[in-house]
């Protein structure tokens, strides 16, 4: 009886790990860096990726996660990936523009009206094309995650009309389109890496910033920012990237593990982010933030001021890609 039970159990264990044995998978350690803290939507999705990689590789591939920019801000991690000193990261597409100019497409103000448009374009041929451009720069793009629609916060006053932004020292990402956009809107723009943002807000080095609700919440910006204006001025993706030097040394099976796990984490992350965002505004109000919507007339004025930025984006990403994006959006909107 005991013997039968033992063989049975051994058989079950074998069956469970058999797929991993059949695959060409070696022990691998993947250092995965990200900018937000562990409790954020980014941190939660990294955990899903981590678990999925372990599961799909039969425990052979291990992901060691480094949150809160402990491996450095986005731009520094990107260089570490290119050089092969770090294997993976997730970060803003906006900070990748210095490496791959086509990424600027996603910085176009008001490009997407809703998340369905964002998912369709990012996961479709246009998103693939932009992602593919990373390879010649030493990076492999796996999937896009949702950072989300960005909203404006500051410590000076409620921004209800364009003029309220005059003289506001506003932190923007290290990205020319964001710089131009907020200059056009009248703010004093200060480009800063994300890890420097909270201290800058706290000391008053800058008055405001813009990020999705989820980040305003998880990074505790409500502690140092009184006013939140619902602007939804742009949809920001995050992108999961791998060092190409590392990727090229992986077997097809190992690459598939990373790609499959990345897709799983993407689906989890988008849902989790949207669930959290839906509740975040109420929570931010409860934390004491004064929230205001922008009137349709003011939103229109803002869009108007930003249309000249579109021309800059179109010329830097190339007219073909710009047109293809507009055509795809028109198709979705029909
Ligand atoms: C996190 C950043 C962040 C972005 C920013 O590393 O810098 O404001 O929105 O999500 O990528």
PDB file of N, CA and C and ligand atoms in Angstrom, residues 34-36 42 69 72-75 77 89-95 147-148 150 171-174 178 192-195 197 209-212 215 221 236-238, ligand 1:
ATOM      1  N   UNK A  34      12.270  48.246 -11.375  1.00  0.00           N
ATOM      2  CA  UNK A  34      11.137  49.135 -11.669  1.00  0.00           C
ATOM      3  C   UNK A  34      11.148  50.333 -10.733  1.00  0.00           C
ATOM      4  N   UNK A  35      10.401  51.364 -11.097  1.00  0.00           N
ATOM      5  CA  UNK A  35      10.513  52.657 -10.420  1.00  0.00           C
ATOM      6  C   UNK A  35       9.594  52.877  -9.241  1.00  0.00           C
ATOM      7  N   UNK A  36       8.407  52.306  -9.288  1.00  0.00           N
ATOM      8  CA  UNK A  36       7.432  52.542  -8.219  1.00  0.00           C
ATOM      9  C   UNK A  36       7.693  51.593  -7.048  1.00  0.00           C
ATOM     10  N   UNK A  42       2.432  48.707 -10.305  1.00  0.00           N
ATOM     11  CA  UNK A  42       3.632  48.199 -10.987  1.00  0.00           C
ATOM     12  C   UNK A  42       4.244  47.050 -10.177  1.00  0.00           C
ATOM     13  N   UNK A  69      12.948  52.093  -7.657  1.00  0.00           N
ATOM     14  CA  UNK A  69      14.129  52.605  -8.371  1.00  0.00           C
ATOM     15  C   UNK A  69      15.432  52.282  -7.659  1.00  0.00           C
ATOM     16  N   UNK A  72      18.146  52.375  -9.831  1.00  0.00           N
ATOM     17  CA  UNK A  72      18.277  53.652 -10.540  1.00  0.00           C
ATOM     18  C   UNK A  72      17.017  54.013 -11.288  1.00  0.00           C
ATOM     19  N   UNK A  73      16.919  55.272 -11.716  1.00  0.00           N
ATOM     20  CA  UNK A  73      15.767  55.715 -12.508  1.00  0.00           C
ATOM     21  C   UNK A  73      15.730  55.041 -13.883  1.00  0.00           C
ATOM     22  N   UNK A  74      14.590  55.166 -14.555  1.00  0.00           N
ATOM     23  CA  UNK A  74      14.384  54.523 -15.864  1.00  0.00           C
ATOM     24  C   UNK A  74      15.603  54.620 -16.791  1.00  0.00           C
ATOM     25  N   UNK A  75      16.071  55.851 -16.989  1.00  0.00           N
ATOM     26  CA  UNK A  75      17.131  56.098 -17.979  1.00  0.00           C
ATOM     27  C   UNK A  75      18.410  55.322 -17.638  1.00  0.00           C
ATOM     28  N   UNK A  77      18.536  52.496 -15.826  1.00  0.00           N
ATOM     29  CA  UNK A  77      18.286  51.055 -16.029  1.00  0.00           C
ATOM     30  C   UNK A  77      18.351  50.691 -17.510  1.00  0.00           C
ATOM     31  N   UNK A  89      13.549  45.201 -17.069  1.00  0.00           N
ATOM     32  CA  UNK A  89      12.949  46.334 -16.354  1.00  0.00           C
ATOM     33  C   UNK A  89      11.551  46.604 -16.904  1.00  0.00           C
ATOM     34  N   UNK A  90      10.794  47.397 -16.165  1.00  0.00           N
ATOM     35  CA  UNK A  90       9.580  47.981 -16.715  1.00  0.00           C
ATOM     36  C   UNK A  90       9.644  49.462 -16.393  1.00  0.00           C
ATOM     37  N   UNK A  91       9.265  50.287 -17.361  1.00  0.00           N
ATOM     38  CA  UNK A  91       9.321  51.726 -17.151  1.00  0.00           C
ATOM     39  C   UNK A  91       8.513  52.436 -18.203  1.00  0.00           C
ATOM     40  N   UNK A  92       8.564  53.739 -18.122  1.00  0.00           N
ATOM     41  CA  UNK A  92       7.785  54.571 -19.024  1.00  0.00           C
ATOM     42  C   UNK A  92       8.356  54.529 -20.443  1.00  0.00           C
ATOM     43  N   UNK A  93       7.471  54.492 -21.443  1.00  0.00           N
ATOM     44  CA  UNK A  93       7.937  54.605 -22.830  1.00  0.00           C
ATOM     45  C   UNK A  93       8.503  56.014 -23.069  1.00  0.00           C
ATOM     46  N   UNK A  94       8.000  56.977 -22.290  1.00  0.00           N
ATOM     47  CA  UNK A  94       8.417  58.373 -22.491  1.00  0.00           C
ATOM     48  C   UNK A  94       9.902  58.579 -22.231  1.00  0.00           C
ATOM     49  N   UNK A  95      10.453  57.802 -21.294  1.00  0.00           N
ATOM     50  CA  UNK A  95      11.875  57.971 -20.996  1.00  0.00           C
ATOM     51  C   UNK A  95      12.755  57.205 -21.994  1.00  0.00           C
ATOM     52  N   UNK A 147       0.296  52.461 -17.634  1.00  0.00           N
ATOM     53  CA  UNK A 147       0.580  53.442 -16.583  1.00  0.00           C
ATOM     54  C   UNK A 147      -0.750  54.187 -16.396  1.00  0.00           C
ATOM     55  N   UNK A 148      -1.261  54.758 -17.489  1.00  0.00           N
ATOM     56  CA  UNK A 148      -2.635  55.268 -17.463  1.00  0.00           C
ATOM     57  C   UNK A 148      -2.781  56.703 -17.913  1.00  0.00           C
ATOM     58  N   UNK A 150      -3.014  60.513 -17.548  1.00  0.00           N
ATOM     59  CA  UNK A 150      -2.308  61.372 -16.591  1.00  0.00           C
ATOM     60  C   UNK A 150      -3.159  62.561 -16.171  1.00  0.00           C
ATOM     61  N   UNK A 171       6.982  69.599 -12.568  1.00  0.00           N
ATOM     62  CA  UNK A 171       7.905  68.524 -12.952  1.00  0.00           C
ATOM     63  C   UNK A 171       7.300  67.744 -14.121  1.00  0.00           C
ATOM     64  N   UNK A 172       8.115  67.508 -15.134  1.00  0.00           N
ATOM     65  CA  UNK A 172       7.711  66.616 -16.224  1.00  0.00           C
ATOM     66  C   UNK A 172       8.757  65.520 -16.371  1.00  0.00           C
ATOM     67  N   UNK A 173       8.398  64.460 -17.100  1.00  0.00           N
ATOM     68  CA  UNK A 173       9.360  63.394 -17.360  1.00  0.00           C
ATOM     69  C   UNK A 173      10.460  63.947 -18.257  1.00  0.00           C
ATOM     70  N   UNK A 174      11.582  63.187 -18.334  1.00  0.00           N
ATOM     71  CA  UNK A 174      12.693  63.629 -19.176  1.00  0.00           C
ATOM     72  C   UNK A 174      12.365  63.277 -20.619  1.00  0.00           C
ATOM     73  N   UNK A 178       6.691  66.134 -23.558  1.00  0.00           N
ATOM     74  CA  UNK A 178       6.100  66.616 -22.303  1.00  0.00           C
ATOM     75  C   UNK A 178       6.592  68.020 -21.980  1.00  0.00           C
ATOM     76  N   UNK A 192      12.595  66.021 -14.448  1.00  0.00           N
ATOM     77  CA  UNK A 192      13.250  65.307 -13.340  1.00  0.00           C
ATOM     78  C   UNK A 192      12.992  63.816 -13.461  1.00  0.00           C
ATOM     79  N   UNK A 193      13.949  62.984 -13.099  1.00  0.00           N
ATOM     80  CA  UNK A 193      13.664  61.541 -13.024  1.00  0.00           C
ATOM     81  C   UNK A 193      12.675  61.268 -11.893  1.00  0.00           C
ATOM     82  N   UNK A 194      11.905  60.222 -12.040  1.00  0.00           N
ATOM     83  CA  UNK A 194      10.831  59.925 -11.088  1.00  0.00           C
ATOM     84  C   UNK A 194      11.278  59.834  -9.623  1.00  0.00           C
ATOM     85  N   UNK A 195      12.392  59.156  -9.319  1.00  0.00           N
ATOM     86  CA  UNK A 195      12.775  59.033  -7.903  1.00  0.00           C
ATOM     87  C   UNK A 195      13.045  60.377  -7.218  1.00  0.00           C
ATOM     88  N   UNK A 197      11.168  62.977  -7.688  1.00  0.00           N
ATOM     89  CA  UNK A 197       9.938  63.765  -7.691  1.00  0.00           C
ATOM     90  C   UNK A 197       9.367  64.030  -6.295  1.00  0.00           C
ATOM     91  N   UNK A 209       3.068  68.232 -10.554  1.00  0.00           N
ATOM     92  CA  UNK A 209       3.495  67.104 -11.384  1.00  0.00           C
ATOM     93  C   UNK A 209       2.251  66.544 -12.057  1.00  0.00           C
ATOM     94  N   UNK A 210       2.446  65.590 -12.945  1.00  0.00           N
ATOM     95  CA  UNK A 210       1.296  64.927 -13.558  1.00  0.00           C
ATOM     96  C   UNK A 210       1.584  63.438 -13.692  1.00  0.00           C
ATOM     97  N   UNK A 211       0.615  62.630 -13.281  1.00  0.00           N
ATOM     98  CA  UNK A 211       0.728  61.165 -13.291  1.00  0.00           C
ATOM     99  C   UNK A 211      -0.670  60.588 -13.151  1.00  0.00           C
ATOM    100  N   UNK A 212      -0.843  59.312 -13.455  1.00  0.00           N
ATOM    101  CA  UNK A 212      -2.162  58.685 -13.261  1.00  0.00           C
ATOM    102  C   UNK A 212      -2.553  58.618 -11.775  1.00  0.00           C
ATOM    103  N   UNK A 215      -0.627  56.248  -9.396  1.00  0.00           N
ATOM    104  CA  UNK A 215       0.697  56.663  -8.923  1.00  0.00           C
ATOM    105  C   UNK A 215       0.589  57.773  -7.879  1.00  0.00           C
ATOM    106  N   UNK A 221       1.686  61.077  -3.264  1.00  0.00           N
ATOM    107  CA  UNK A 221       1.812  62.484  -3.651  1.00  0.00           C
ATOM    108  C   UNK A 221       0.758  63.347  -2.950  1.00  0.00           C
ATOM    109  N   UNK A 236      -0.360  57.195 -20.786  1.00  0.00           N
ATOM    110  CA  UNK A 236       1.023  56.698 -20.754  1.00  0.00           C
ATOM    111  C   UNK A 236       1.072  55.182 -20.655  1.00  0.00           C
ATOM    112  N   UNK A 237       1.797  54.541 -21.569  1.00  0.00           N
ATOM    113  CA  UNK A 237       2.061  53.118 -21.380  1.00  0.00           C
ATOM    114  C   UNK A 237       3.356  52.928 -20.567  1.00  0.00           C
ATOM    115  N   UNK A 238       3.475  51.778 -19.952  1.00  0.00           N
ATOM    116  CA  UNK A 238       4.762  51.292 -19.493  1.00  0.00           C
ATOM    117  C   UNK A 238       5.158  50.205 -20.470  1.00  0.00           C
TER     118      UNK A 238
HETATM  119  C1  LIG B   1       8.355  55.172 -12.990  1.00  0.00           C
HETATM  120  C2  LIG B   1       8.022  56.235 -14.048  1.00  0.00           C
HETATM  121  C3  LIG B   1       6.625  56.789 -13.855  1.00  0.00           C
HETATM  122  C4  LIG B   1       6.300  57.913 -14.847  1.00  0.00           C
HETATM  123  C5  LIG B   1       6.936  59.206 -14.402  1.00  0.00           C
HETATM  124  O1  LIG B   1       9.656  54.733 -13.129  1.00  0.00           O
HETATM  125  O2  LIG B   1       8.170  59.298 -14.406  1.00  0.00           O
HETATM  126  O3  LIG B   1       6.220  60.151 -14.063  1.00  0.00           O
HETATM  127  O4  LIG B   1       4.922  58.100 -14.947  1.00  0.00           O
HETATM  128  O5  LIG B   1       5.687  55.766 -13.982  1.00  0.00           O
HETATM  129  O6  LIG B   1       8.142  55.641 -15.325  1.00  0.00           O
END
